[in-house]
Amino acid sequence: MTDPARSETHADAPRPGTTPPTSAAEVDTHCPYCALQCGMTLRATPERVEVRPRQFPTNRGGLCQKGWTAAELLDHPDRLTTPLVRDRHTGKLRPASWDEALDRVTDGVTALQAAHGRDSIAVFGGGGLTNEKAYALGKFARVALRTRQIDYNGRFCMSSAAAAGNRAFGVDRGLPFPLADLARADTLLLVGANVAETMPPLVRYLVEQKQRGGTLIVIDPRATATARQATLHLQPMPGTDLAVANALLHIALAEGWADREYVEDRTTGFDAVRRSVAGYWPAQVERLSGVPVADLEAAARALGTAGTAIILTARGAEQHTKGVDTVTAFINLALALGLPGRPGSGYGCLTGQGNGQGGREHGQKADQLPGYRRIDDPAARAHVAGVWGVRPDDLPGPGLSAYELLDSIGSPDGPRALLVFGSNPVVSAPRAGRIQRRLSDLDLLVVADFVLSETAAMADVVLPTAQWAEEDGTMTNLEGRVLRRRALRPPPPGVRTDLAVIAELARRLGVTGPGMADADASGPTFPDDPRLVFDELRRASAGGIADYAGVTWERIDAENGIFWPCPAPFRPDTPRLFTTTFPTVDGRARFVPVEHRPAAEEVCPDYPLYLTTGRVLAQYQSGAQTRRVAPLRTAAPNAFLELHPDLAHRLGVVDGDEVRISSRRGEMRAPARLSDTIRVDTVFAPFHWAGVARANSLTNDALDPTSRMPEFKICAVRVERA
Ligand code: SF4
């Protein structure tokens, strides 16, 4: 039977065979940036590559400025088109041949592993890599380098929601329903999500939801562009979202709005949560969070009495030392109201990076193998080892999480070499000054990138790689929908794809053909053809949680993307999860009691203000790409510090003054931007810039105990006129 969600989701999609054929000079693909993965068409003209939005269920013909200008980097003067190596005499990077650069890598790796063991080599990936690259990188680490030390920058973005989702539902798929459901929700609660700046085309769904008479509630310490569109904006003190969630549940239970039948039939653990939220009296939570009781009651009523309701969390709720528990508190609320699995209702996480979802499913995470399998699960190891043509015992065990991995450089057992693909931790890691110093302690730093990012500028070897319009592959968007990325043109001379780099490194390390030990695999172990890699990924993921076995490039084309799990080519995909059961041992979702606790660093007389960090509309992540795009640079030329006019008055600061912001870990400088949209006890800085304007010089490297996600969203700072 056809899943109604499936057909509704695709109502605005072209039917199979009706998509106008694209010429060789024109392809339908997706934006290279965020997880919305807006559909776009690229057309090559003699002068340039043109970008046009196209109809796709996530963007419905819209693009943000980043998408419109994405092609400007293809022929940018900063584009790297030759490998670089650090000259041993001058200490400077100089052009080199691919042979020299790759020899430098493999000679270094071989010597370091001989002297210090396999784990002396570490790999750091990215949430923007295609599924094929993420898969190949994980396999390269475990099979070619045989190191346990691999993790990726997605640990900084989505890991808390992932851990909470796994704990409650037995699965982590950002949105367990199609994005189109947002427009149908009578009440929509966004927690720590500023989609008007991070994913502007998504705002169409919010507008539609409100036009249908829906209620939009936003929880955010700032009155962001998204919060300003809300019916109700709760503006809690940073770090108190968990208490707010527990108070909402407290009110919902007191008012009798829980769905007792759903709780009884589909969940476990409710009584413990009911007892734990009993102490979250609204008046007490008002004192803790600053959110008025009346607003807490209004939000609880809007959720508890709605016919359909959706709760979404994003980085604002997740990037805390209690991020997993904060997300869990909102999941508890959703479960008590009977939302997950009902059309137009549910809980979801708004994934950030372009392939943040797929990037965490296929093996570049320290504790995972492809298909979202656990690397410490013997059955998972046996299955993946069989696909890879190695013995299960040859696969290393779990490694360190991203920040711990970077921070262990220079320690006796820490990495001596680091291979970085698609990441710029010098700007994006918390306590970035410390990480920058750690990187400088390496014997060998290798960075594959297409521009000289701040991390690449520190490298011993820089490998120039292809951009998104120059390669095929697949991405998995925030809905868990697997999409096709299509190449418009080949990479320029001198540039290789990441898959080709990985394949060649594996070959030079002696891992080719039939693999290792007594394995009997045939053919190349590390193909550089993305279609071959994807076919292998399908087999490796088969039977796993994120099962891609039935996803083919042909089906993606014909069905406008495929939602995982999709276990066989003839089986339907899964746009909506949890309709009848949860993928837990007993088929029930789990309530987990969680308690508010302070942030790792609270304000004090020396550092009396809260700093929270985030994004701006015209920049993306570490800014290595978007800071080089002229229209984006014009729109958002530099970092700034947003502060309330009352606070500015107290500090003797006027709009535009250069201010120095200090934390216990470092300082940054930026012009002051006065705004009464922010709490008077809190300042905000975007994290896209480097050097003196690097917000992550300040951020706290304290980690969530479960997800190992750093506490980017709150630390204590002092602000002075510079
Ligand atoms: S950056 Fe995100 S919202 Fe903007 S066009 Fe690209 S995919 Fe769409």
XYZ file of C-alpha atoms and ligand atoms in Angstrom:
730
model
C 0.000 0.000 0.000
C 1.235 3.475 -0.734
C 2.305 5.418 2.323
C 0.151 8.555 2.258
C 3.054 10.559 3.600
C 5.108 9.395 0.666
C 2.640 10.512 -1.946
C 1.921 13.788 -0.176
C 5.574 14.547 0.200
C 6.088 14.092 -3.475
C 3.000 15.980 -4.547
C 5.106 18.833 -5.858
C 7.814 16.617 -7.251
C 8.204 15.680 -10.905
C 6.897 12.205 -11.666
C 9.308 9.626 -12.976
C 10.085 10.295 -16.568
C 8.651 13.801 -16.608
C 11.785 15.668 -15.558
C 13.053 17.562 -18.582
C 16.324 15.973 -19.695
C 19.335 18.068 -18.824
C 21.969 18.726 -21.436
C 25.595 17.888 -20.881
C 26.071 21.518 -19.957
C 23.273 21.470 -17.392
C 22.610 19.250 -14.373
C 20.068 19.020 -11.590
C 21.845 18.806 -8.270
C 21.712 20.224 -4.740
C 23.322 23.100 -2.874
C 26.744 22.287 -1.406
C 26.042 23.851 1.972
C 23.443 23.028 4.599
C 21.288 19.994 5.366
C 18.228 21.419 3.651
C 20.012 20.403 0.437
C 17.982 22.735 -1.734
C 17.448 21.563 -5.285
C 19.274 23.619 -7.899
C 20.203 23.418 -11.570
C 23.709 24.240 -12.708
C 24.317 25.450 -16.243
C 27.708 25.953 -17.783
C 28.028 29.015 -20.009
C 31.258 30.101 -21.695
C 31.753 32.711 -18.968
C 30.580 31.049 -15.791
C 28.481 28.437 -14.087
C 24.940 29.666 -13.485
C 22.840 28.540 -10.541
C 19.055 28.320 -10.780
C 16.753 27.090 -8.032
C 14.509 24.198 -8.919
C 11.441 22.649 -7.417
C 12.360 20.160 -4.752
C 10.344 19.196 -1.679
C 12.718 20.903 0.757
C 13.147 24.272 -0.944
C 10.107 24.450 -3.257
C 12.024 26.557 -5.742
C 13.773 28.780 -3.191
C 17.445 29.290 -2.409
C 19.260 31.465 0.071
C 22.090 33.776 -0.904
C 24.669 31.103 -0.139
C 23.045 28.738 -2.614
C 22.679 31.389 -5.315
C 26.388 32.205 -5.112
C 27.734 28.673 -4.571
C 29.296 28.453 -8.045
C 31.536 31.475 -7.439
C 34.114 29.257 -5.782
C 34.515 26.955 -8.780
C 36.890 29.280 -10.619
C 37.907 31.394 -7.663
C 41.480 32.736 -7.645
C 41.992 31.100 -4.234
C 41.208 27.694 -5.691
C 44.011 25.195 -5.107
C 45.014 23.374 -8.274
C 48.309 21.865 -7.270
C 49.431 19.970 -4.170
C 51.504 21.906 -1.662
C 54.196 20.583 0.654
C 55.993 22.364 3.453
C 59.559 22.954 2.358
C 61.967 21.455 4.858
C 64.431 24.330 4.425
C 62.245 27.398 4.255
C 59.390 26.070 6.373
C 56.926 27.451 3.820
C 54.360 25.708 1.672
C 55.463 25.302 -1.947
C 53.871 23.654 -4.998
C 54.663 19.997 -5.500
C 53.732 17.162 -7.800
C 51.083 14.687 -6.691
C 53.792 12.021 -6.469
C 55.903 14.100 -4.125
C 52.928 15.083 -1.983
C 51.517 11.576 -1.707
C 54.962 10.136 -1.045
C 55.381 12.636 1.765
C 52.105 11.379 3.237
C 52.697 7.661 2.911
C 56.375 7.815 3.935
C 55.362 9.783 7.017
C 52.501 7.452 7.883
C 54.631 4.343 7.435
C 57.509 5.675 9.532
C 55.276 6.932 12.330
C 53.283 3.720 12.524
C 56.500 1.677 12.609
C 57.819 3.800 15.464
C 54.669 4.566 17.430
C 52.000 2.081 16.433
C 48.941 2.206 14.240
C 46.981 4.626 16.399
C 49.657 7.274 15.929
C 47.806 8.203 12.729
C 44.434 9.901 13.075
C 41.768 10.901 10.558
C 39.362 13.836 10.885
C 36.407 13.984 8.522
C 33.513 16.326 7.909
C 29.737 16.469 7.800
C 29.883 17.952 4.291
C 31.470 14.878 2.718
C 29.228 12.763 0.500
C 28.054 9.398 1.790
C 30.594 7.731 -0.452
C 33.475 9.788 0.921
C 32.399 9.362 4.537
C 32.170 5.622 3.959
C 35.505 5.426 2.128
C 37.227 7.522 4.800
C 35.995 5.271 7.612
C 37.076 2.218 5.698
C 40.436 3.782 4.853
C 41.099 4.459 8.539
C 40.112 0.972 9.691
C 41.448 -1.096 6.762
C 44.364 0.845 5.258
C 45.682 2.684 8.316
C 44.187 0.213 10.798
C 43.856 3.030 13.289
C 41.014 3.436 15.751
C 41.505 7.203 15.689
C 38.892 8.638 13.379
C 36.123 11.108 14.104
C 34.583 14.103 12.367
C 33.307 17.602 12.869
C 29.706 16.411 13.031
C 30.527 15.565 16.634
C 30.425 19.323 17.170
C 26.976 19.690 15.601
C 24.507 16.861 15.904
C 25.841 14.278 18.317
C 23.709 15.257 21.316
C 20.437 14.938 19.408
C 21.747 11.723 17.875
C 22.495 10.225 21.285
C 19.151 11.331 22.696
C 17.300 9.954 19.672
C 19.057 6.624 19.946
C 18.314 6.453 23.658
C 14.616 7.227 23.284
C 13.666 5.832 19.891
C 16.424 3.327 19.093
C 17.338 5.302 15.982
C 18.785 8.693 15.057
C 17.246 10.206 11.952
C 17.110 14.010 12.200
C 13.514 14.345 11.051
C 11.625 11.052 11.280
C 9.004 12.573 8.988
C 9.012 14.610 5.758
C 9.671 18.318 6.086
C 6.245 19.030 4.609
C 4.723 17.875 7.916
C 5.828 21.147 9.515
C 3.175 23.070 7.635
C 0.460 20.779 8.994
C 1.292 21.075 12.656
C -1.256 23.021 14.674
C 1.553 23.912 17.054
C 5.217 23.998 16.126
C 7.892 24.450 18.791
C 11.417 25.386 17.670
C 14.091 25.121 20.351
C 17.420 26.824 19.668
C 16.828 26.956 15.924
C 17.215 30.108 13.859
C 16.081 28.748 10.510
C 15.370 32.212 9.088
C 19.150 32.718 9.001
C 20.457 29.170 8.649
C 17.886 27.656 6.250
C 15.774 30.494 4.818
C 13.754 28.399 2.319
C 12.451 26.365 5.263
C 10.652 29.474 6.495
C 8.035 28.882 3.791
C 6.797 25.951 5.851
C 6.545 28.147 8.945
C 4.620 30.787 7.020
C 2.270 28.144 5.662
C 1.822 26.698 9.139
C 0.864 30.089 10.519
C -1.414 30.846 7.561
C -3.294 27.659 8.381
C -3.914 29.120 11.813
C -1.059 27.311 13.528
C 0.872 28.489 16.556
C 4.623 28.922 16.239
C 6.609 28.918 19.487
C 10.341 29.680 19.540
C 12.639 29.128 22.506
C 15.825 31.159 22.088
C 17.820 33.559 24.292
C 17.841 35.976 21.358
C 14.912 37.457 19.503
C 16.277 36.119 16.247
C 14.766 36.607 12.817
C 12.946 33.320 13.443
C 11.782 34.242 16.932
C 10.367 37.506 15.616
C 7.971 35.492 13.446
C 6.732 33.437 16.370
C 3.324 33.590 17.977
C 5.114 33.145 21.285
C 8.801 33.656 22.024
C 10.281 32.233 25.220
C 13.629 33.891 25.926
C 15.350 31.807 28.593
C 18.746 32.393 30.068
C 21.320 30.302 28.140
C 21.657 26.809 29.541
C 18.165 26.530 31.030
C 16.250 24.894 28.161
C 16.094 21.587 30.007
C 14.325 23.152 32.957
C 11.915 24.893 30.576
C 11.099 21.550 28.907
C 10.502 19.889 32.262
C 8.253 22.756 33.311
C 6.215 22.401 30.107
C 5.784 18.702 30.851
C 4.947 19.473 34.474
C 2.132 21.779 33.337
C 0.904 19.366 30.660
C 0.618 16.559 33.197
C -1.047 18.767 35.783
C -3.605 19.878 33.208
C -4.302 16.341 32.029
C -2.994 16.891 28.508
C -0.861 13.726 28.393
C -1.951 11.053 25.930
C -2.380 8.251 28.463
C -3.283 5.627 25.867
C -0.188 6.377 23.774
C 2.010 6.389 26.866
C 0.544 3.067 27.982
C 0.725 1.344 24.593
C 3.890 2.708 23.052
C 6.367 3.764 25.728
C 8.207 2.695 28.860
C 9.577 4.655 31.798
C 6.827 7.247 32.109
C 6.399 7.022 35.875
C 10.026 7.924 36.573
C 9.732 10.994 34.335
C 6.401 11.967 35.881
C 8.059 11.912 39.295
C 11.145 13.789 38.078
C 9.203 16.701 36.576
C 6.963 17.044 39.624
C 9.467 19.460 41.158
C 9.645 21.735 38.110
C 7.028 24.170 39.323
C 6.537 26.965 36.776
C 7.333 29.659 39.347
C 10.584 27.939 40.222
C 11.531 27.572 36.551
C 10.682 31.226 35.982
C 13.251 32.140 38.639
C 15.825 29.835 37.050
C 15.260 30.619 33.374
C 13.674 34.056 33.347
C 10.700 32.774 31.326
C 7.461 34.103 32.848
C 5.013 31.558 34.221
C 2.325 32.875 31.899
C 4.516 32.134 28.874
C 5.321 28.645 30.132
C 1.621 27.983 30.605
C 0.717 29.400 27.208
C 3.341 27.258 25.480
C 2.281 24.123 27.338
C -1.362 24.795 26.486
C -0.596 25.351 22.795
C 1.254 22.031 22.654
C -1.013 20.052 24.969
C -4.319 21.002 23.358
C -3.203 20.952 19.709
C -4.579 18.386 17.312
C -1.120 18.019 15.814
C 2.155 19.303 17.220
C 5.834 19.090 16.330
C 8.820 19.799 18.561
C 12.155 20.510 16.844
C 15.513 21.059 18.512
C 18.725 22.405 17.003
C 22.168 23.516 18.091
C 20.892 26.002 20.660
C 19.519 23.145 22.749
C 22.175 20.616 21.869
C 25.602 22.266 22.170
C 25.804 22.010 25.943
C 27.374 19.689 28.477
C 23.794 18.621 29.138
C 22.799 18.626 25.461
C 21.715 14.980 25.404
C 19.589 15.459 28.496
C 18.116 18.692 27.175
C 17.019 16.989 23.964
C 15.750 14.081 26.053
C 13.589 16.486 28.068
C 11.898 17.682 24.873
C 11.515 14.085 23.659
C 9.874 13.224 26.998
C 7.447 16.070 26.397
C 6.729 14.844 22.850
C 6.180 11.268 24.056
C 3.879 12.321 26.880
C 1.756 14.213 24.355
C 1.724 11.168 22.074
C 3.381 12.963 19.154
C 6.073 10.690 17.590
C 4.730 8.580 14.739
C 1.505 10.544 14.199
C 1.177 12.381 10.837
C 1.698 16.094 11.312
C 3.171 15.487 14.762
C 6.457 14.336 16.245
C 9.882 15.251 17.512
C 12.825 16.008 15.225
C 16.306 17.505 15.171
C 17.265 20.051 12.519
C 20.553 18.722 11.205
C 22.995 21.468 10.186
C 25.756 20.416 7.818
C 25.029 19.380 4.231
C 25.540 15.683 4.905
C 25.414 15.840 8.674
C 22.917 12.970 8.574
C 24.656 10.639 6.109
C 28.054 11.622 7.446
C 27.179 10.127 10.819
C 25.783 6.902 9.413
C 28.577 5.359 7.424
C 31.629 5.003 9.544
C 33.588 8.228 10.018
C 32.447 8.416 13.643
C 34.830 6.997 16.246
C 32.370 4.391 17.491
C 30.559 3.412 14.315
C 30.665 1.216 11.264
C 28.524 1.698 8.115
C 24.769 1.428 8.458
C 24.887 3.133 11.876
C 26.367 -0.046 13.334
C 28.322 0.002 16.566
C 31.980 -0.804 16.126
C 31.994 -2.763 19.395
C 29.167 -5.057 18.266
C 30.664 -8.432 17.205
C 27.890 -9.108 14.675
C 28.347 -5.662 13.118
C 32.101 -6.157 12.895
C 31.655 -9.548 11.234
C 29.207 -8.183 8.668
C 31.283 -5.155 7.683
C 34.551 -7.111 7.733
C 32.952 -9.555 5.305
C 32.071 -6.743 2.902
C 35.528 -5.243 3.253
C 37.330 -8.551 2.783
C 39.173 -8.487 6.108
C 38.983 -10.481 9.311
C 36.735 -9.020 12.021
C 39.661 -9.121 14.429
C 41.622 -6.874 12.082
C 39.167 -4.019 12.595
C 40.240 -1.625 15.341
C 37.900 -0.710 18.172
C 36.328 2.637 19.072
C 38.536 5.710 19.081
C 38.392 9.103 20.740
C 35.661 11.641 20.027
C 36.486 14.685 17.887
C 37.591 17.149 20.535
C 39.333 14.517 22.650
C 41.123 13.309 19.541
C 42.379 16.775 18.636
C 43.257 17.521 22.245
C 45.283 14.313 22.603
C 47.808 15.459 19.993
C 51.150 15.840 21.700
C 50.306 13.439 24.555
C 52.387 10.237 24.842
C 49.692 8.079 23.222
C 48.231 10.811 21.046
C 48.327 11.054 17.257
C 51.584 12.047 15.559
C 49.902 12.539 12.198
C 46.446 13.824 11.280
C 44.689 13.533 7.921
C 41.896 16.100 7.579
C 39.172 15.851 4.939
C 36.470 18.512 4.618
C 37.012 20.250 7.935
C 38.613 23.374 9.347
C 39.051 22.754 13.091
C 41.364 25.753 13.565
C 38.209 27.862 13.297
C 35.420 25.434 14.194
C 36.769 23.582 17.242
C 35.990 24.870 20.721
C 38.875 26.466 22.608
C 40.403 26.839 19.169
C 43.641 28.448 20.304
C 44.511 25.314 22.223
C 43.617 23.093 19.253
C 45.731 25.268 16.965
C 48.696 24.743 19.294
C 47.994 21.014 19.402
C 48.008 20.829 15.593
C 51.371 22.545 15.500
C 52.760 19.673 17.643
C 52.029 17.093 14.950
C 54.822 15.428 13.009
C 52.583 15.347 9.950
C 49.427 17.309 9.168
C 47.730 16.524 5.875
C 44.709 18.509 4.675
C 42.584 17.746 1.626
C 40.647 20.855 0.642
C 39.967 23.108 -2.317
C 41.075 26.355 -0.696
C 43.834 27.105 1.768
C 41.691 27.076 4.899
C 43.210 28.130 8.209
C 43.867 24.454 8.968
C 45.340 23.805 5.515
C 47.670 26.781 6.007
C 49.230 24.886 8.943
C 49.618 21.616 7.031
C 52.742 19.815 5.923
C 50.900 18.539 2.870
C 47.853 20.091 1.185
C 45.984 18.014 -1.382
C 43.737 20.002 -3.772
C 40.373 18.323 -4.105
C 37.278 18.640 -6.252
C 34.260 20.781 -5.493
C 30.650 19.715 -5.385
C 29.907 20.540 -9.012
C 32.805 18.373 -10.144
C 31.816 15.041 -8.646
C 28.936 12.591 -8.420
C 27.721 11.089 -5.217
C 24.921 11.018 -2.695
C 23.976 13.146 0.286
C 21.376 12.451 2.972
C 19.416 15.530 3.944
C 17.844 16.532 7.243
C 14.808 14.348 6.503
C 16.895 11.185 6.021
C 16.244 11.485 2.280
C 19.131 10.213 0.155
C 19.809 12.566 -2.781
C 21.970 12.628 -5.880
C 24.795 15.107 -6.253
C 25.640 15.354 -9.918
C 28.806 16.563 -11.606
C 28.508 19.396 -14.096
C 32.123 19.170 -15.169
C 35.297 17.303 -14.229
C 37.737 18.787 -11.719
C 40.271 21.223 -13.204
C 43.711 19.898 -14.163
C 45.793 19.153 -11.104
C 42.784 18.506 -8.857
C 41.571 15.089 -7.712
C 38.421 13.919 -5.997
C 38.613 12.891 -2.343
C 37.770 9.331 -3.409
C 40.701 9.312 -5.833
C 43.006 10.626 -3.093
C 41.838 7.957 -0.644
C 42.188 5.227 -3.276
C 45.697 6.307 -4.219
C 46.837 6.590 -0.608
C 45.493 3.093 0.053
C 47.331 1.789 -2.996
C 50.583 3.372 -1.898
C 50.119 1.923 1.569
C 49.915 -1.524 -0.048
C 46.193 -2.088 0.489
C 44.757 -2.950 -2.902
C 43.057 -5.804 -4.646
C 42.151 -8.656 -2.361
C 42.503 -6.758 0.856
C 44.345 -8.110 3.845
C 45.172 -11.308 5.625
C 43.291 -14.341 4.349
C 40.439 -12.360 2.913
C 39.115 -13.444 -0.423
C 37.635 -10.199 -1.706
C 38.304 -9.480 -5.325
C 38.641 -6.254 -7.245
C 39.923 -2.959 -5.996
C 39.496 -2.485 -2.285
C 39.279 1.301 -2.634
C 37.489 2.244 -5.857
C 37.445 5.908 -6.786
C 34.200 5.599 -8.751
C 31.418 6.928 -6.476
C 28.856 4.543 -7.934
C 31.002 1.543 -7.041
C 31.620 2.965 -3.593
C 27.895 3.514 -3.102
C 27.086 -0.042 -4.172
C 29.558 -1.304 -1.601
C 28.103 1.061 1.016
C 24.665 -0.424 0.321
C 25.986 -3.902 1.083
C 27.863 -2.728 4.155
C 24.765 -0.960 5.506
C 22.378 -3.858 4.723
C 20.615 -4.998 7.870
C 21.905 -2.017 9.850
C 19.824 0.730 11.400
C 20.546 3.086 8.506
C 19.887 0.469 5.852
C 20.621 1.747 2.335
C 20.527 -1.673 0.645
C 17.519 -0.744 -1.475
C 18.712 2.729 -2.402
C 20.029 2.957 -5.940
C 20.993 5.981 -7.968
C 18.212 5.055 -10.403
C 15.603 5.010 -7.627
C 16.841 8.307 -6.257
C 16.382 9.833 -9.707
C 12.980 8.265 -10.263
C 11.505 8.935 -6.806
C 13.047 12.330 -6.000
C 15.181 10.879 -3.246
C 14.823 7.808 -1.036
C 14.196 7.889 2.702
C 16.163 5.326 4.698
C 15.718 2.658 5.901
C 15.142 1.037 2.540
C 16.231 -2.583 2.851
C 15.685 -3.825 -0.716
C 15.314 -2.328 -4.208
C 11.756 -3.625 -4.518
C 10.692 -2.438 -1.049
C 9.226 1.014 -0.328
C 11.342 3.537 1.496
C 10.392 5.058 4.865
C 9.413 8.738 4.817
C 7.784 8.454 8.225
C 9.197 6.442 11.100
C 7.492 5.171 14.259
C 3.981 4.894 12.792
C 3.382 1.539 14.492
C 6.525 0.709 16.445
C 9.933 1.988 17.538
C 13.150 0.186 16.590
C 13.929 -0.679 20.203
C 14.157 -4.158 21.670
C 10.537 -4.085 22.853
C 9.221 -1.781 20.122
C 8.484 0.983 22.648
C 9.972 4.435 23.007
C 11.769 5.120 26.274
C 11.122 7.956 28.665
C 14.316 8.953 30.477
C 14.207 11.211 33.553
C 16.591 14.172 33.255
C 17.431 16.976 35.654
C 18.602 20.546 35.130
C 22.192 21.228 36.088
C 24.333 24.325 35.688
C 26.548 24.919 32.682
C 30.166 23.834 33.009
C 31.081 27.482 33.444
C 28.761 29.964 35.086
C 29.228 33.736 35.295
C 31.318 35.209 38.105
C 32.661 38.679 39.016
C 35.631 38.295 36.649
C 33.562 36.962 33.758
C 30.086 38.350 34.409
C 28.335 37.755 31.070
C 27.133 34.731 29.157
C 28.482 34.305 25.631
C 26.463 32.324 23.152
C 27.640 31.672 19.578
C 25.854 30.962 16.315
C 25.553 31.726 12.633
C 24.585 34.539 10.306
C 22.621 34.303 7.083
C 25.432 34.977 4.605
C 28.162 32.770 6.081
C 28.509 29.036 6.561
C 30.360 27.068 9.231
C 34.061 27.992 9.500
C 33.658 30.428 6.602
C 36.538 28.945 4.597
C 34.226 28.903 1.585
C 31.711 31.680 2.138
C 34.226 34.277 3.331
C 35.726 34.004 -0.170
C 32.472 34.711 -2.025
C 32.271 38.441 -2.792
C 28.484 38.962 -2.390
C 28.521 37.048 0.893
C 31.516 39.003 2.107
C 29.662 42.199 1.269
C 26.558 41.016 3.094
C 28.467 39.815 6.172
C 31.987 41.237 6.025
C 33.128 40.614 9.569
C 32.394 39.235 12.980
C 30.577 41.323 15.560
C 29.524 41.176 19.156
C 25.815 41.615 19.705
C 24.915 43.146 23.061
C 21.944 44.852 24.646
C 21.975 48.694 24.663
C 21.612 48.726 28.480
C 24.665 46.546 28.839
C 26.552 48.647 26.296
C 25.686 51.790 28.257
C 27.018 50.173 31.427
C 30.228 49.251 29.629
C 30.621 52.651 27.985
C 30.365 51.097 24.540
C 28.539 52.578 21.558
C 27.474 50.844 18.370
C 30.494 50.058 16.180
C 33.068 50.363 18.965
C 35.764 47.721 18.825
C 35.355 45.513 21.896
C 37.557 42.880 23.449
C 35.763 39.771 24.691
C 37.727 37.545 27.073
C 37.046 34.153 28.561
C 39.292 31.912 30.639
C 40.556 30.389 27.377
C 41.298 33.325 25.130
C 39.996 36.517 23.634
C 38.514 37.921 20.453
C 37.941 41.420 19.119
C 35.028 42.606 17.064
C 32.854 45.672 16.568
C 29.918 46.021 18.957
C 26.457 45.689 17.465
C 23.758 46.978 19.774
C 20.437 45.198 19.753
C 17.556 44.995 22.197
C 16.732 41.537 20.838
C 19.226 39.918 23.186
C 19.049 39.430 26.941
C 20.945 42.011 28.948
C 23.050 39.311 30.650
C 24.086 37.639 27.391
C 26.225 38.538 24.380
C 26.311 36.814 21.017
C 29.127 36.291 18.506
C 29.004 34.433 15.166
C 31.681 31.767 14.776
C 32.518 32.018 11.048
C 35.642 34.141 11.325
C 39.296 33.449 12.081
C 42.205 35.314 13.645
C 41.355 37.940 16.264
C 37.681 37.634 15.340
C 37.544 33.914 16.109
C 34.653 33.294 18.525
C 35.906 29.793 19.228
C 38.963 31.251 20.927
C 36.524 31.815 23.789
C 34.247 28.776 23.791
C 34.362 26.079 26.414
C 35.744 22.629 25.617
C 33.732 20.949 28.376
C 31.971 17.927 26.856
C 28.590 16.286 27.234
C 29.326 13.020 29.068
C 27.331 10.940 26.575
C 27.671 12.580 23.163
C 31.096 14.190 23.803
C 29.732 17.343 22.204
C 31.438 20.535 23.409
C 29.560 23.311 25.178
C 29.676 25.874 22.366
C 26.506 27.644 23.438
C 27.449 29.015 26.821
C 30.537 30.258 28.568
C 31.403 33.140 30.859
C 33.063 36.211 29.351
C 34.103 39.770 30.096
C 33.547 42.572 27.558
C 35.569 45.799 27.419
C 36.183 48.537 24.907
C 39.308 47.581 23.008
S 22.678 27.014 2.255
Fe 21.012 25.642 2.842
S 19.197 26.939 2.724
Fe 20.794 28.002 1.587
S 20.474 27.346 -0.531
Fe 21.982 25.997 0.397
S 20.837 24.225 1.127
Fe 19.380 25.900 0.767
